[in-house]
Short mmCIF file of C-alpha atoms in Angstrom, two decimals:
data_model
loop_
_atom_site.label_atom_id
_atom_site.label_comp_id
_atom_site.label_asym_id
_atom_site.label_seq_id
_atom_site.Cartn_x
_atom_site.Cartn_y
_atom_site.Cartn_z
CA UNK A 217 147.75 -35.47 109.16
CA UNK A 218 145.41 -33.90 106.67
CA UNK A 219 143.43 -32.46 109.63
CA UNK A 220 146.30 -29.95 109.96
CA UNK A 221 145.88 -28.70 106.41
CA UNK A 222 142.15 -28.13 107.02
CA UNK A 223 142.82 -26.46 110.38
CA UNK A 224 145.30 -24.15 108.66
CA UNK A 225 142.63 -23.17 106.12
CA UNK A 226 140.19 -22.40 108.97
CA UNK A 227 142.68 -20.15 110.79
CA UNK A 228 143.63 -18.30 107.62
CA UNK A 229 139.99 -17.73 106.67
CA UNK A 230 139.05 -16.55 110.18
CA UNK A 231 141.90 -14.02 110.09
CA UNK A 232 140.69 -12.73 106.73
CA UNK A 233 137.11 -12.36 107.95
CA UNK A 234 138.23 -10.71 111.21
CA UNK A 235 140.20 -8.20 109.18
CA UNK A 236 137.40 -7.56 106.67
CA UNK A 237 134.71 -7.13 109.34
CA UNK A 238 136.90 -5.08 111.65
CA UNK A 239 136.56 -7.41 114.64
CA UNK A 240 138.82 -6.32 117.51
CA UNK A 241 138.53 -9.30 119.81
CA UNK A 242 137.37 -12.75 118.71
CA UNK A 243 135.70 -14.70 121.50
CA UNK A 244 134.26 -17.74 119.76
CA UNK A 245 134.75 -19.57 116.45
CA UNK A 246 132.11 -22.14 115.65
CA UNK A 247 133.23 -24.81 113.19
CA UNK A 248 131.20 -27.62 111.71
CA UNK A 249 132.76 -30.82 110.47
CA UNK A 250 130.78 -33.08 108.20
CA UNK A 251 130.36 -36.61 109.46
CA UNK A 252 131.42 -38.19 106.16
CA UNK A 253 134.87 -36.58 106.28
CA UNK A 254 135.49 -38.43 109.56
CA UNK A 255 138.10 -35.98 110.80
CA UNK A 256 139.88 -37.04 113.93
CA UNK A 257 138.27 -34.60 116.31
CA UNK A 258 141.14 -34.38 118.79
CA UNK A 259 143.79 -34.02 116.07
CA UNK A 260 141.76 -31.28 114.39
CA UNK A 261 141.20 -29.43 117.69
CA UNK A 262 144.87 -29.75 118.63
CA UNK A 263 145.89 -28.41 115.21
CA UNK A 264 143.58 -25.40 115.65
CA UNK A 265 144.99 -24.68 119.11
CA UNK A 266 148.60 -25.00 117.98
CA UNK A 267 148.06 -22.88 114.87
CA UNK A 268 146.09 -20.20 116.74
CA UNK A 269 147.84 -16.86 116.23
CA UNK A 270 148.03 -14.06 118.79
CA UNK A 271 145.17 -12.17 117.05
CA UNK A 272 142.84 -14.99 118.12
CA UNK A 273 144.23 -15.53 121.61
CA UNK A 274 140.87 -14.96 123.32
CA UNK A 275 138.94 -17.21 120.93
CA UNK A 276 137.35 -20.45 121.95
CA UNK A 277 136.82 -23.11 119.28
CA UNK A 278 133.43 -24.79 119.25
CA UNK A 279 133.56 -27.81 116.96
CA UNK A 280 130.40 -29.68 116.07
CA UNK A 281 129.92 -32.71 113.88
CA UNK A 282 127.15 -32.33 111.29
CA UNK A 283 125.20 -35.35 110.08
CA UNK A 284 125.81 -36.14 106.41
CA UNK A 285 122.72 -36.28 104.23
CA UNK A 286 122.31 -37.38 100.65
CA UNK A 287 119.47 -36.80 98.21
CA UNK A 288 119.00 -38.87 95.08
CA UNK A 289 118.63 -36.72 91.97
CA UNK A 290 116.83 -39.56 90.20
CA UNK A 291 114.14 -40.70 92.66
CA UNK A 292 114.35 -38.02 95.36
CA UNK A 293 115.13 -40.33 98.29
CA UNK A 294 116.98 -38.74 101.21
CA UNK A 295 119.31 -40.85 103.33
CA UNK A 296 122.16 -40.60 105.83
CA UNK A 297 125.83 -41.57 105.58
CA UNK A 298 125.89 -45.37 105.92
CA UNK A 299 129.18 -45.48 107.86
CA UNK A 300 128.62 -48.90 109.41
CA UNK A 301 128.06 -50.53 106.03
CA UNK A 302 131.35 -49.34 104.56
CA UNK A 303 134.78 -50.98 104.80
CA UNK A 304 137.83 -49.29 106.23
CA UNK A 305 139.42 -48.63 102.82
CA UNK A 306 136.28 -46.96 101.49
CA UNK A 307 135.90 -44.85 104.64
CA UNK A 308 139.51 -43.75 104.32
CA UNK A 309 139.06 -42.79 100.66
CA UNK A 310 135.93 -40.75 101.53
CA UNK A 311 137.80 -39.15 104.45
CA UNK A 312 140.36 -37.75 102.02
CA UNK A 313 137.96 -36.90 99.23
CA UNK A 314 134.23 -36.94 100.09
CA UNK A 315 133.28 -36.80 96.38
CA UNK A 316 134.55 -40.33 95.83
CA UNK A 317 131.40 -41.34 97.68
CA UNK A 318 130.03 -41.28 94.11
CA UNK A 319 132.30 -44.25 93.38
CA UNK A 320 131.16 -46.30 96.37
CA UNK A 321 127.62 -45.25 97.32
CA UNK A 322 124.39 -45.72 95.41
CA UNK A 323 120.87 -44.58 96.16
CA UNK A 324 119.44 -47.28 98.49
CA UNK A 325 116.12 -47.16 96.64
CA UNK A 326 116.88 -46.86 92.92
CA UNK A 327 120.62 -47.61 92.77
CA UNK A 328 121.54 -44.30 91.10
CA UNK A 329 125.03 -42.79 91.56
CA UNK A 330 123.51 -39.40 90.75
CA UNK A 331 122.95 -37.96 94.20
CA UNK A 332 123.64 -34.72 96.03
CA UNK A 333 125.51 -34.38 99.29
CA UNK A 334 122.97 -32.02 100.83
CA UNK A 335 124.59 -31.59 104.23
CA UNK A 336 127.61 -32.49 106.34
CA UNK A 337 130.18 -32.68 103.56
CA UNK A 338 133.41 -31.14 104.81
CA UNK A 339 134.61 -28.38 107.12
CA UNK A 340 133.03 -24.97 107.33
CA UNK A 341 133.02 -21.94 109.58
CA UNK A 342 129.54 -21.54 111.01
CA UNK A 343 130.07 -18.30 112.91
CA UNK A 344 132.64 -15.98 114.44
CA UNK A 345 131.73 -14.04 117.58
CA UNK A 346 133.62 -11.07 118.92
CA UNK A 347 133.77 -7.37 119.58
CA UNK A 348 133.92 -4.96 116.66
CA UNK A 349 136.63 -2.32 116.57
CA UNK A 350 134.24 0.52 117.29
CA UNK A 351 132.24 -1.60 119.74
CA UNK B 196 128.69 -20.45 106.52
CA UNK B 197 132.17 -20.03 105.04
CA UNK B 198 134.22 -22.61 103.15
CA UNK B 199 137.75 -22.16 104.51
CA UNK B 200 139.58 -24.22 101.90
CA UNK B 201 139.96 -21.61 99.17
CA UNK B 202 142.09 -19.36 101.37
CA UNK B 203 145.03 -21.80 101.40
CA UNK B 204 145.10 -22.81 97.73
CA UNK B 205 147.60 -20.08 96.86
CA UNK B 206 149.87 -21.23 99.69
CA UNK B 207 149.87 -24.81 98.42
CA UNK B 208 151.19 -23.81 94.98
CA UNK B 209 153.27 -20.85 96.14
CA UNK B 210 156.53 -22.62 95.34
CA UNK B 211 155.37 -23.82 91.92
CA UNK B 212 157.17 -22.01 89.11
CA UNK B 213 154.85 -22.61 86.17
CA UNK B 214 151.42 -24.16 85.92
CA UNK B 215 150.76 -25.57 82.46
CA UNK B 216 147.24 -26.74 81.64
CA UNK B 217 147.33 -29.22 78.75
CA UNK B 218 143.94 -28.62 77.26
CA UNK B 219 141.69 -29.00 74.23
CA UNK B 220 138.15 -28.34 73.19
CA UNK B 221 137.94 -31.93 71.99
CA UNK B 222 138.37 -35.32 73.62
CA UNK B 223 140.62 -38.02 72.23
CA UNK B 224 143.27 -35.69 70.81
CA UNK B 225 146.08 -36.92 73.07
CA UNK B 226 146.01 -34.46 75.97
CA UNK B 227 146.73 -37.03 78.64
CA UNK B 228 149.53 -38.59 76.62
CA UNK B 229 151.11 -35.25 75.88
CA UNK B 230 150.69 -34.01 79.46
CA UNK B 231 152.25 -37.19 80.88
CA UNK B 232 155.03 -37.33 78.30
CA UNK B 233 155.96 -33.68 78.72
CA UNK B 234 155.97 -34.07 82.50
CA UNK B 235 158.24 -37.13 82.24
CA UNK B 236 160.61 -35.36 79.82
CA UNK B 237 160.80 -32.28 82.07
CA UNK B 238 161.55 -34.49 85.09
CA UNK B 239 164.16 -36.38 83.05
CA UNK B 240 165.88 -33.08 82.26
CA UNK B 241 166.14 -32.31 85.96
CA UNK B 242 163.18 -29.99 86.37
CA UNK B 243 161.18 -30.62 89.51
CA UNK B 244 157.80 -31.54 88.02
CA UNK B 245 154.29 -32.42 89.18
CA UNK B 246 151.47 -33.98 87.20
CA UNK B 247 147.86 -33.52 88.32
CA UNK B 248 145.17 -35.49 86.47
CA UNK B 249 142.11 -33.26 86.50
CA UNK B 250 140.00 -35.56 84.40
CA UNK B 251 138.25 -36.82 87.53
CA UNK B 252 135.48 -38.72 85.75
CA UNK B 253 137.69 -40.30 83.05
CA UNK B 254 141.26 -40.32 84.37
CA UNK B 255 143.87 -42.08 82.23
CA UNK B 256 147.33 -40.79 83.12
CA UNK B 257 147.73 -43.64 85.64
CA UNK B 258 147.52 -46.10 82.73
CA UNK B 259 150.10 -44.14 80.73
CA UNK B 260 152.45 -44.10 83.73
CA UNK B 261 151.79 -47.75 84.61
CA UNK B 262 150.90 -46.74 88.17
CA UNK B 263 151.43 -49.42 90.80
CA UNK B 264 149.48 -49.62 94.05
CA UNK B 265 150.38 -46.46 95.95
CA UNK B 266 148.71 -43.68 97.93
CA UNK B 267 149.75 -40.20 98.98
CA UNK B 268 151.44 -39.76 102.34
CA UNK B 269 149.91 -37.63 105.08
CA UNK B 270 152.04 -35.04 106.78
CA UNK B 271 150.02 -31.99 107.77
CA UNK B 272 148.42 -32.37 104.37
CA UNK B 273 148.75 -34.74 101.46
CA UNK B 274 152.13 -35.36 99.88
CA UNK B 275 151.82 -36.65 96.30
CA UNK B 276 153.75 -39.88 95.68
CA UNK B 277 156.75 -39.65 93.36
CA UNK B 278 156.05 -41.77 90.27
CA UNK B 279 158.81 -42.03 87.64
CA UNK B 280 160.32 -38.84 89.05
CA UNK B 281 157.01 -36.93 89.02
CA UNK B 282 154.96 -35.75 91.98
CA UNK B 283 151.76 -37.31 90.81
CA UNK B 284 148.14 -36.74 91.88
CA UNK B 285 145.11 -38.57 90.55
CA UNK B 286 141.64 -39.30 91.88
CA UNK B 287 142.44 -42.98 91.24
CA UNK B 288 144.21 -43.10 94.65
CA UNK B 289 140.78 -42.69 96.22
CA UNK B 290 138.25 -43.95 93.67
CA UNK B 291 140.23 -47.13 93.04
CA UNK B 292 139.35 -47.11 89.37
CA UNK B 293 135.59 -47.31 89.93
CA UNK B 294 133.23 -45.18 87.87
CA UNK B 295 132.95 -41.86 89.71
CA UNK B 296 130.22 -39.77 88.11
CA UNK B 297 130.48 -36.13 89.22
CA UNK B 298 128.30 -33.17 88.42
CA UNK B 299 129.78 -29.66 88.34
CA UNK B 300 129.44 -28.89 92.04
CA UNK B 301 131.04 -32.24 92.93
CA UNK B 302 133.91 -31.65 90.51
CA UNK B 303 134.55 -28.23 92.06
CA UNK B 304 134.39 -29.59 95.58
CA UNK B 305 136.82 -32.40 94.76
CA UNK B 306 139.17 -29.99 92.99
CA UNK B 307 139.11 -27.46 95.84
CA UNK B 308 139.63 -30.25 98.38
CA UNK B 309 142.69 -31.64 96.59
CA UNK B 310 144.12 -28.17 95.92
CA UNK B 311 143.70 -27.12 99.54
CA UNK B 312 145.32 -30.16 101.15
CA UNK B 313 147.97 -31.22 98.61
CA UNK B 314 151.42 -29.95 99.40
CA UNK B 315 153.28 -29.82 96.08
CA UNK B 316 156.36 -28.29 97.70
CA UNK B 317 158.85 -26.64 95.36
CA UNK B 318 158.22 -27.39 91.69
CA UNK B 319 159.54 -25.91 88.47
CA UNK B 320 156.47 -27.15 86.61
CA UNK B 321 153.02 -28.39 87.54
CA UNK B 322 151.41 -30.00 84.50
CA UNK B 323 147.63 -30.27 84.57
CA UNK B 324 145.96 -32.91 82.46
CA UNK B 325 142.64 -31.27 81.67
CA UNK B 326 139.39 -32.93 80.67
CA UNK B 327 138.11 -31.82 77.23
CA UNK B 328 136.08 -28.70 76.69
CA UNK B 329 135.43 -25.44 78.47
CA UNK B 330 133.44 -26.85 81.38
CA UNK B 331 134.01 -27.12 85.10
CA UNK B 332 137.70 -28.02 85.14
CA UNK B 333 138.75 -25.23 82.77
CA UNK B 334 136.66 -22.65 84.61
CA UNK B 335 137.95 -23.80 88.01
CA UNK B 336 141.60 -23.78 86.93
CA UNK B 337 141.13 -20.20 85.73
CA UNK B 338 139.21 -19.24 88.89
CA UNK B 339 141.38 -20.92 91.50
CA UNK B 340 144.93 -21.36 90.23
CA UNK B 341 147.59 -18.74 90.09
CA UNK B 342 148.59 -17.78 86.55
CA UNK B 343 147.93 -20.98 84.60
CA UNK B 344 149.22 -21.09 81.04
CA UNK B 345 147.35 -23.18 78.49
CA UNK B 346 149.04 -25.56 76.08
CA UNK B 347 146.40 -26.50 73.53
CA UNK B 348 146.29 -29.85 71.77
CA UNK B 349 144.44 -30.42 68.51
CA UNK B 350 144.40 -32.87 65.60
CA UNK B 351 144.20 -32.25 61.85
CA UNK B 352 140.42 -32.74 62.07
CA UNK B 353 138.22 -29.73 61.39
CA UNK B 354 136.04 -31.07 64.22
CA UNK B 355 138.88 -30.50 66.67
CA UNK B 356 139.50 -27.05 65.20
CA UNK B 357 135.86 -26.13 65.67
CA UNK B 358 136.02 -26.84 69.43
CA UNK B 359 139.55 -25.59 70.04
CA UNK B 360 138.61 -22.29 68.43
CA UNK B 361 136.05 -21.79 71.22
CA UNK B 362 138.59 -22.62 73.93
CA UNK B 363 141.03 -20.12 72.44
CA UNK B 364 138.27 -17.51 72.19
CA UNK B 365 137.38 -17.92 75.85
CA UNK B 366 140.99 -17.81 77.06
CA UNK B 367 141.58 -14.66 75.02
CA UNK B 368 138.48 -13.03 76.43
CA UNK B 369 139.66 -13.77 79.96
CA UNK B 370 143.23 -12.71 79.19
CA UNK B 371 144.69 -16.12 80.10
CA UNK B 372 148.11 -16.85 78.58
CA UNK B 373 148.23 -19.45 75.80
CA UNK B 374 151.59 -21.18 75.25
CA UNK B 375 150.44 -22.26 71.79
CA UNK B 376 148.79 -25.02 69.79
CA UNK B 377 150.23 -28.47 69.04
CA UNK B 378 148.82 -30.53 66.18
CA UNK B 379 148.84 -34.16 67.27
CA UNK B 380 148.12 -37.38 65.33
CA UNK B 381 149.21 -35.78 62.09
CA UNK B 382 148.67 -37.96 59.02
CA UNK B 383 149.06 -36.71 55.48
CA UNK B 384 148.45 -33.09 54.59
CA UNK B 385 146.35 -30.63 56.52
CA UNK B 386 146.18 -26.87 56.43
CA UNK B 387 144.98 -26.54 60.01
CA UNK B 388 148.21 -24.75 60.86
CA UNK B 389 147.15 -21.78 58.72
CA UNK B 390 143.75 -21.71 60.40
CA UNK B 391 145.43 -21.33 63.80
CA UNK B 392 147.77 -18.67 62.46
CA UNK B 393 144.69 -16.75 61.34
CA UNK B 394 143.56 -16.85 64.97
CA UNK B 395 146.91 -15.32 65.86
CA UNK B 396 147.90 -18.23 68.12
CA UNK B 397 151.44 -19.53 68.17
CA UNK B 398 151.67 -22.84 66.31
CA UNK B 399 154.20 -24.93 68.22
CA UNK B 400 154.53 -27.88 65.90
CA UNK B 401 153.06 -31.12 64.73
CA UNK B 402 153.40 -34.65 66.09
CA UNK B 403 152.84 -37.50 63.62
CA UNK B 404 150.39 -40.28 64.42
CA UNK B 405 152.55 -42.90 66.13
CA UNK B 406 151.01 -46.35 66.65
CA UNK B 407 153.95 -47.30 68.89
CA UNK B 408 152.47 -45.11 71.64
CA UNK B 409 149.51 -47.44 72.22
CA UNK B 410 151.84 -50.43 72.39
CA UNK B 411 153.94 -48.80 75.08
CA UNK B 412 151.30 -47.44 77.43
CA UNK B 413 152.34 -48.20 80.97
CA UNK B 414 155.99 -48.63 80.05
CA UNK B 415 157.52 -45.23 80.57
CA UNK B 416 161.03 -46.11 79.35
CA UNK B 417 159.71 -47.38 76.04
CA UNK B 418 157.15 -44.58 75.74
CA UNK B 419 159.95 -42.03 75.97
CA UNK B 420 161.70 -43.69 73.01
CA UNK B 421 158.73 -43.29 70.65
CA UNK B 422 158.59 -40.78 67.79
CA UNK B 423 155.72 -39.17 69.72
CA UNK B 424 157.98 -38.49 72.72
CA UNK B 425 160.87 -37.28 70.54
CA UNK B 426 158.57 -34.79 68.83
CA UNK B 427 157.02 -33.79 72.16
CA UNK B 428 160.49 -32.99 73.46
CA UNK B 429 160.79 -30.26 70.84
CA UNK B 430 157.98 -28.41 72.64
CA UNK B 431 160.11 -27.96 75.74
CA UNK B 432 161.69 -24.72 74.56
CA UNK B 433 158.20 -23.17 74.59
CA UNK B 434 157.64 -24.25 78.19
CA UNK B 435 161.03 -23.46 79.66
CA UNK B 436 161.82 -20.30 77.69
#
């Protein structure tokens, strides 16, 4: 599953940040997943748990889904990811590559394909909580 | 807020021997044809080869390869399908051939996404079919990929020279290796070769204009029998040596 590849990138990045910031014990890792990427929540969580290295043994993963928002660059309209209006094939394509939304979605007001994904695109690390080495 | 994807890009191409970006300052000089043909020839010679079409807004390698309905497999990432012996990635798998207009930030996001989840496995060569110019794709390949080498395609036209000169200048400035320059679509006499020599870039050879190429798009066996492909094969020593 491609959720595993994304989980692997999260773990690797957390380890890098923990090392850079000198965090001794990580207690919580807050991760946001954009609605439009439609990751399978349980698969993603399971991948994180299975990939969790000993350095992060005390860490709890908090995973939250973030609403996807678009903004038209032509007329300025803001709108949300129209999941229910899209077919399975289109949803699957956007799951793999959110940018192909520019192939399938248009501004609901002016029809422009020139829009920004202003929120809830992919996966990101919101915060890492823990105890610093000298703490 | 941290984007985790960039941290795994190196891992995904760790087992790739050489990354060759087939590039030009100008559009319409035959980059996609040369990138596809070189990739096919390398695979035919037994080199494990990947082809990645980075022209996300105007992809064309799928037409050259005569791609049939197929999609990458998922196995803890994305496994590129093997097409005519090549591990092949294109945005077409997901855009389905629809117009996909992308601004810079969208290009970068799509590129980072595909780089971070695509498992190329062990490859001798990963050939990148670049869009023209020194925009987003060129800058992102330089920023994100490990040791790319640029193979530059031009034509006898002074217009191509004018743009390629800028690409070469930028690569030099950034200390990015250049395999050399290939003059494609050669007809009659041109002294463009000397112009490139003045820039101190290796001139790899010329490929005559071959109308048979257009007639054989989508038919890989016949494409590989064209004069274009035979001349392209002579470039291999510069890639493998």
